[in-house]
Short mmCIF file of C-alpha atoms (C1' of nucleotides) in Angstrom, two decimals:
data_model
loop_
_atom_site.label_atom_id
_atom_site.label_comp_id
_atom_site.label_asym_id
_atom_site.label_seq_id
_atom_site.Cartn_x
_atom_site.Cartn_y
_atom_site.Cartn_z
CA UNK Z 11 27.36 -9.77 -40.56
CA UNK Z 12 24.92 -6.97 -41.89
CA UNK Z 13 22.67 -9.64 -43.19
CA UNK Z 14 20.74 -9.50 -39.87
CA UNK Z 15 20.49 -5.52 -38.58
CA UNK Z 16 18.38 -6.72 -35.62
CA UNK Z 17 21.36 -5.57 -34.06
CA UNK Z 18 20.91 -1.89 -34.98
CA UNK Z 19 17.67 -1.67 -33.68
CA UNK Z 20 18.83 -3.49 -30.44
CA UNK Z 21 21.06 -1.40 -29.74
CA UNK Z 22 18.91 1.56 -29.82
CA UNK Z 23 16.78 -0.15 -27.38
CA UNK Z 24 19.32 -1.96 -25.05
CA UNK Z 25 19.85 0.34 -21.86
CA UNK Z 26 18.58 -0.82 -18.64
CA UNK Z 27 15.79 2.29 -18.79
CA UNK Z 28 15.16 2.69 -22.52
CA UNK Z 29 11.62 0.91 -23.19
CA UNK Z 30 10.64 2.14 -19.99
CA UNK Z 31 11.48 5.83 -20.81
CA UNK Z 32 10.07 5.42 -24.14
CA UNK Z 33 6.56 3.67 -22.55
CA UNK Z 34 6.28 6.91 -20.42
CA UNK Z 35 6.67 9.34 -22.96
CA UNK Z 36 4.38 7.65 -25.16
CA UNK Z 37 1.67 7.94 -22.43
CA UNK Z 38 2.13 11.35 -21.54
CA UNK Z 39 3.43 12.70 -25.15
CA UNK Z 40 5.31 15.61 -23.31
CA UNK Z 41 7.48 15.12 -20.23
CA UNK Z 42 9.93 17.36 -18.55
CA UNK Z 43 12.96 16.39 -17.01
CA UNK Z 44 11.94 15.94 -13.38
CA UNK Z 45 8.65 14.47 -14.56
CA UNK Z 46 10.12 11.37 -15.79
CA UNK Z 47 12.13 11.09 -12.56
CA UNK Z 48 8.99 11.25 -11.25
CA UNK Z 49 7.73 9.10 -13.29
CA UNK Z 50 10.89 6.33 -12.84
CA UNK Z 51 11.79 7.05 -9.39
CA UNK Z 52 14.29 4.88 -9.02
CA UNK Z 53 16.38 6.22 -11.99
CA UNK Z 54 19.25 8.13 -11.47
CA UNK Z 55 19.92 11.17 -13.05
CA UNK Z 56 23.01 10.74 -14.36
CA UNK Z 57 21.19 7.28 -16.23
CA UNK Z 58 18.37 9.40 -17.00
CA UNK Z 59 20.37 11.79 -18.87
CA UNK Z 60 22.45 9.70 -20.45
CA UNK Z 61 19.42 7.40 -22.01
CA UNK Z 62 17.83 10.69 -22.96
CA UNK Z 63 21.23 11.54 -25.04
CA UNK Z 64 21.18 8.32 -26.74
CA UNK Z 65 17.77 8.12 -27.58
CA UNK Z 66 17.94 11.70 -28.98
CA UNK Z 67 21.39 11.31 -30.78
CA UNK Z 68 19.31 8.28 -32.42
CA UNK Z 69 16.74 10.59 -33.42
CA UNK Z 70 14.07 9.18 -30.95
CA UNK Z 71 13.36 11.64 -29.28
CA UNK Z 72 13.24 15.36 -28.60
CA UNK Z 73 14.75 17.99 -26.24
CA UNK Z 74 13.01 20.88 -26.23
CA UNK Z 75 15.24 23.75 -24.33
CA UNK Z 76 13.62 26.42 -22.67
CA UNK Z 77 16.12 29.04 -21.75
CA UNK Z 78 15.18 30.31 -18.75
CA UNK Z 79 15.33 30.40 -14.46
CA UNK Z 80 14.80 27.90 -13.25
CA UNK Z 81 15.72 25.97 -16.55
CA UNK Z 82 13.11 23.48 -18.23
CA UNK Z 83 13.35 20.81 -20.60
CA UNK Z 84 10.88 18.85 -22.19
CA UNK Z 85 11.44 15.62 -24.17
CA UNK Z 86 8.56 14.02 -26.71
CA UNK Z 87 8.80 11.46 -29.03
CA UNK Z 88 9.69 12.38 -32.69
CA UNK Z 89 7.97 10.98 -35.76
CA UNK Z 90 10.15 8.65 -36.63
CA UNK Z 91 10.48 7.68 -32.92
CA UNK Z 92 6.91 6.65 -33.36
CA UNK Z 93 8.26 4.07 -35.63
CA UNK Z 94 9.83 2.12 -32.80
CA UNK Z 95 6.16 1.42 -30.76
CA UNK Z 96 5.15 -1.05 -32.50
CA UNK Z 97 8.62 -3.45 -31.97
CA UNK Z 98 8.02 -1.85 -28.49
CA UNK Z 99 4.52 -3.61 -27.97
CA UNK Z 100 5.43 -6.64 -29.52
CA UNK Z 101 8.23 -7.19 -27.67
CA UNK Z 102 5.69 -6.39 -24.38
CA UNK Z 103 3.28 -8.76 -25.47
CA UNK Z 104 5.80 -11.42 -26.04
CA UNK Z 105 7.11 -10.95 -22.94
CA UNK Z 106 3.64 -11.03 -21.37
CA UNK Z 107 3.60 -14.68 -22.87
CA UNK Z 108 6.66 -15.31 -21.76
CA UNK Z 109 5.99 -15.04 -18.41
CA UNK Z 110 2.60 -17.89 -18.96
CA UNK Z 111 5.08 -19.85 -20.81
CA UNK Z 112 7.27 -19.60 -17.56
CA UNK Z 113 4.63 -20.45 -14.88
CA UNK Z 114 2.90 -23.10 -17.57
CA UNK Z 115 6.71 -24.69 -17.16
CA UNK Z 116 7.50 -24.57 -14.07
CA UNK Z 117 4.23 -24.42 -12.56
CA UNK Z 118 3.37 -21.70 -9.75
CA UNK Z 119 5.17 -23.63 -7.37
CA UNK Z 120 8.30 -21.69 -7.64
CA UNK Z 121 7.04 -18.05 -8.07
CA UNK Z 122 10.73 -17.61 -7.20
CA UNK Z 123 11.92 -18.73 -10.82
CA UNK Z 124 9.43 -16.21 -12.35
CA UNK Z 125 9.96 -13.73 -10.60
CA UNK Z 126 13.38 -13.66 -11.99
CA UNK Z 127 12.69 -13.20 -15.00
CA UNK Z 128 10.42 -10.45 -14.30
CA UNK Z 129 13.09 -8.65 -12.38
CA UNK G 5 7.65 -1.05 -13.64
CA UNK G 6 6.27 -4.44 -15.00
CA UNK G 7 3.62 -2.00 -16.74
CA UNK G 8 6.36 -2.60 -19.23
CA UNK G 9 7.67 -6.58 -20.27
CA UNK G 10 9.71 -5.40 -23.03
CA UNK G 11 12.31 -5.89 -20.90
CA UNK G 12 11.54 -9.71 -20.56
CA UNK G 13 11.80 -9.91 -24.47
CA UNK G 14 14.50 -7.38 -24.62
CA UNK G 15 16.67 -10.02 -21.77
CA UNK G 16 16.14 -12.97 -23.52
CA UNK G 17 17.45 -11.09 -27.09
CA UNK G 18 20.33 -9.13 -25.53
CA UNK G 19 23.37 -10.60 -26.10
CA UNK G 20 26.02 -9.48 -28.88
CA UNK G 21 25.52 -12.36 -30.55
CA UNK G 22 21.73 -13.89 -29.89
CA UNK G 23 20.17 -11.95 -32.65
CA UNK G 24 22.75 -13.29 -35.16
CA UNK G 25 22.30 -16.95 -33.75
CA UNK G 26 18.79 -17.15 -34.27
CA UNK G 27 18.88 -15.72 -37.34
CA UNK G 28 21.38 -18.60 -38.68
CA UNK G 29 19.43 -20.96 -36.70
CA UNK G 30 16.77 -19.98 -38.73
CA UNK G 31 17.85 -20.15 -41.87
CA UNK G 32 18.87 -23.74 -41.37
CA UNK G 33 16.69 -25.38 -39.50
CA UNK G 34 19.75 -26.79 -37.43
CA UNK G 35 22.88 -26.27 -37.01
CA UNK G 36 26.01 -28.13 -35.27
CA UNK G 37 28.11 -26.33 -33.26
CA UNK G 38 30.95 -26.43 -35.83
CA UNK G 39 28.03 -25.17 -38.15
CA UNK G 40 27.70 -22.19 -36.02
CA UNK G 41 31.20 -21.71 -35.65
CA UNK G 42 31.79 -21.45 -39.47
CA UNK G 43 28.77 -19.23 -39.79
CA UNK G 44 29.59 -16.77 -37.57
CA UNK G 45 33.29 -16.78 -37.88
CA UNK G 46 34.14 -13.91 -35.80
CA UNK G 47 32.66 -15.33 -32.29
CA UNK G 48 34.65 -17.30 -30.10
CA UNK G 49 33.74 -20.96 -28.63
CA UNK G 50 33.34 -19.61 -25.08
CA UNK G 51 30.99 -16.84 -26.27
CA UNK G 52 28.97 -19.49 -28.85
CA UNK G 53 28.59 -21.64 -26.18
CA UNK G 54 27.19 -18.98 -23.34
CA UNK G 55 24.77 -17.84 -25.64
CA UNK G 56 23.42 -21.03 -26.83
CA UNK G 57 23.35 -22.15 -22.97
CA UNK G 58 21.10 -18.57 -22.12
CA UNK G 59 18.58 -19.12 -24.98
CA UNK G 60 18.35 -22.91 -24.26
CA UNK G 61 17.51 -22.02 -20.66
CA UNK G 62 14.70 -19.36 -22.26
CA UNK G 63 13.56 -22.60 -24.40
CA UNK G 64 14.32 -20.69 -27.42
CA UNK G 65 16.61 -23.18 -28.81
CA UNK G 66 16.96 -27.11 -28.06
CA UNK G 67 19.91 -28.72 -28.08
CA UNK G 68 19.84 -32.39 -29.05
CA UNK G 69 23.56 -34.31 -27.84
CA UNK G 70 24.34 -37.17 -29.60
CA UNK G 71 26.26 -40.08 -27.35
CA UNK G 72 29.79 -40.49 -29.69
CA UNK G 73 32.51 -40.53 -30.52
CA UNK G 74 33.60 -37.49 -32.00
CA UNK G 75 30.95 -35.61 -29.99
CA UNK G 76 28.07 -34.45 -32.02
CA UNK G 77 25.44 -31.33 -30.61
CA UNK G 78 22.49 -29.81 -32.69
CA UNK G 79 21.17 -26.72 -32.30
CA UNK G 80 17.32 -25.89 -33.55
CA UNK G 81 14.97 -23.60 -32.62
CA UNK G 82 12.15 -24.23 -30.74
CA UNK G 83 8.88 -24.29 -31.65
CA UNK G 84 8.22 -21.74 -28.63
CA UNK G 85 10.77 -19.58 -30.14
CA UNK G 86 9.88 -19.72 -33.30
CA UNK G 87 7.43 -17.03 -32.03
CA UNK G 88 10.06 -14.86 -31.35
CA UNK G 89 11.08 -14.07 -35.29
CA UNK G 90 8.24 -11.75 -36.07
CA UNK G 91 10.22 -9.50 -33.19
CA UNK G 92 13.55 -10.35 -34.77
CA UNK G 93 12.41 -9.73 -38.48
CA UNK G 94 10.04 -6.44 -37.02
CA UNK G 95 13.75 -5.24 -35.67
CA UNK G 96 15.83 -6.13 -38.45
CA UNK G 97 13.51 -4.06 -41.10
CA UNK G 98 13.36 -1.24 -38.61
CA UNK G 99 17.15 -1.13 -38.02
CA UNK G 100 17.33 -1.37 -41.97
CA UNK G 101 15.20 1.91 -42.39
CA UNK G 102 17.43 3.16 -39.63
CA UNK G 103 20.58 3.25 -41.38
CA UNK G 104 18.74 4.81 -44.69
CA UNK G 105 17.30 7.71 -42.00
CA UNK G 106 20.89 8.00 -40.91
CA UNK G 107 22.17 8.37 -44.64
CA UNK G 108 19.35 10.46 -45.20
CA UNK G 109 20.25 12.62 -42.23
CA UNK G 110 23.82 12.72 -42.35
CA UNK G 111 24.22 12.43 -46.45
CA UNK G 112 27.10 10.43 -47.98
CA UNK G 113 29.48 12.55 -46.75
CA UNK G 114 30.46 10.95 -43.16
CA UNK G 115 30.41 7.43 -43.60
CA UNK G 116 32.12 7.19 -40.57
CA UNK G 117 29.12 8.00 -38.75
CA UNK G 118 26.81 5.62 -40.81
CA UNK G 119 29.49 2.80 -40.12
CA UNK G 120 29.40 3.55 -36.30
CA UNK G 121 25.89 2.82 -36.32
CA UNK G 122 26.20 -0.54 -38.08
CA UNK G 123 29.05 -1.22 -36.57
"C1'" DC B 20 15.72 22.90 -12.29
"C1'" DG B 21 18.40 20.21 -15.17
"C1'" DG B 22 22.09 18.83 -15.54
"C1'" DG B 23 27.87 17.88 -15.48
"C1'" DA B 24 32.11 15.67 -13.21
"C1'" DT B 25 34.18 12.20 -10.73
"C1'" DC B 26 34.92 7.83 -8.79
"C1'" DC B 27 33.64 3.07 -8.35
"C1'" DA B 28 31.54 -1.79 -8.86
"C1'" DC B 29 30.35 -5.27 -11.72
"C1'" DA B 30 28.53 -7.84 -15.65
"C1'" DG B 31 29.43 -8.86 -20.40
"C1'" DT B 32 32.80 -9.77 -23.67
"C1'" DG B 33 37.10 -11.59 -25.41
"C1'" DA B 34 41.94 -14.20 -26.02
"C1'" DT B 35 44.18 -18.13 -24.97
"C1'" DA B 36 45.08 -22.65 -23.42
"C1'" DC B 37 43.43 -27.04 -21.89
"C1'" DT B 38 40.10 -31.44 -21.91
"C1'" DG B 39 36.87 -35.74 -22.43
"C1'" DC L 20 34.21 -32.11 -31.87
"C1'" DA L 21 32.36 -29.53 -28.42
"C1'" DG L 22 33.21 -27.72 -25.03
"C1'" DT L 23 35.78 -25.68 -19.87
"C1'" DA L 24 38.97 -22.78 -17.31
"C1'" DT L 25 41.43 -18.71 -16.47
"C1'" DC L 26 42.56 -14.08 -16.89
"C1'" DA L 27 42.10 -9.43 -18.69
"C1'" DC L 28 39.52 -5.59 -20.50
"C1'" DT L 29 35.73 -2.55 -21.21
"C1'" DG L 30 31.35 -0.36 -21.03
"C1'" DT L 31 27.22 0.21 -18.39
"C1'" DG L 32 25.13 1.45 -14.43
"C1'" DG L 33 25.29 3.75 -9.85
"C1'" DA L 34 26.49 7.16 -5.76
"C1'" DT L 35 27.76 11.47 -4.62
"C1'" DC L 36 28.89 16.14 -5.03
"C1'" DC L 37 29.08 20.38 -7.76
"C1'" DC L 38 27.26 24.10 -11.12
"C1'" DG L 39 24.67 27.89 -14.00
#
DNA sequence: CGGGATCCACAGTGATACTG
DNA sequence: CAGTATCACTGTGGATCCCG
């Protein structure tokens, strides 16, 4: 059961938005709130908040408050977020691969079928 | 939005159970259903089976039916997915380092919130 | 500006019973 | 043995409105 703790790590990326918040914030290094709405425009920001909770209860990344009017919030990647990139770019490379494997399979006749699994 | 195919990966390895699978899967070389069953005790047949179905249609696994009587299936991974255990071992050292950060964080002293990690 | 609160839809998961 | 079928539950994701 604990032999295999993929699982841990999945679950700290799993959430619809996660790699993609993550990818962002490892561009830019510093993003406020509405910049990553920006950034994700079709996020909502109830889902934007609530990935942003998880990844910071897990430790991955920051919330820096600024207590003023208007309010602002910036979010960064911690140190031992950094950790998680690399998993993050295989996993993107892979999936790069993936999608050749998919059109090497089903040829580009049915762009449909990859498309798919794009999403 | 497809700057980022981690999700592709992330699709194809989502699943409460896929991580464990392949990891069994493996380990063995193949597996029968039964096999899977009695390795992963917890999951139920319905489950086993969905998630065997979703990574043969990914052509991580193949699935090899034998014509008798009783019925006889092997599972095995494909060659094509044996490219996806460097991603799988990458996550299950990371999530292993997790739960020491956690301890690390947290101390001894709540287990509780260790275990909810692991869960 | 950066959220919180509420309500809702649906996919993923699970228990149980049945089948070729 | 290796599944299917059915039903129920639950968490995630989403829309909309409200707040300091």
């Amino acid at each position: 059961m604990d032999e295999c703790k993929a699982n841990t790590a999945l679950d700290i990326l799993i959430g619809k938005w996660k790699p993609i918040i993550l990818y962002h914030l490892g561009q830019s290094g510093t993003l406020r709130f509405s910049g990553l709405q920006r950034a994700i425009p079709e996020i909502t920001k109830k889902m934007l908040t609530a990935q942003l909770r998880e990844l910071e209860y897990h430790d991955i990344v920051h919330r820096e408050i600024y207590m003023q009017i208007p309010p602002k919030v910036e979010y960064s990647i911690t140190e031992y977020g950094q950790t998680l990139f690399p998993i993050i770019e295989m996993m993107h490379n892979w999936g790069q691969k993936h999608v050749d494997h998919l059109e090497e399979k089903y040829g580009d006749g049915s762009e449909e079928a990859v498309r798919e699994n794009i999403n």
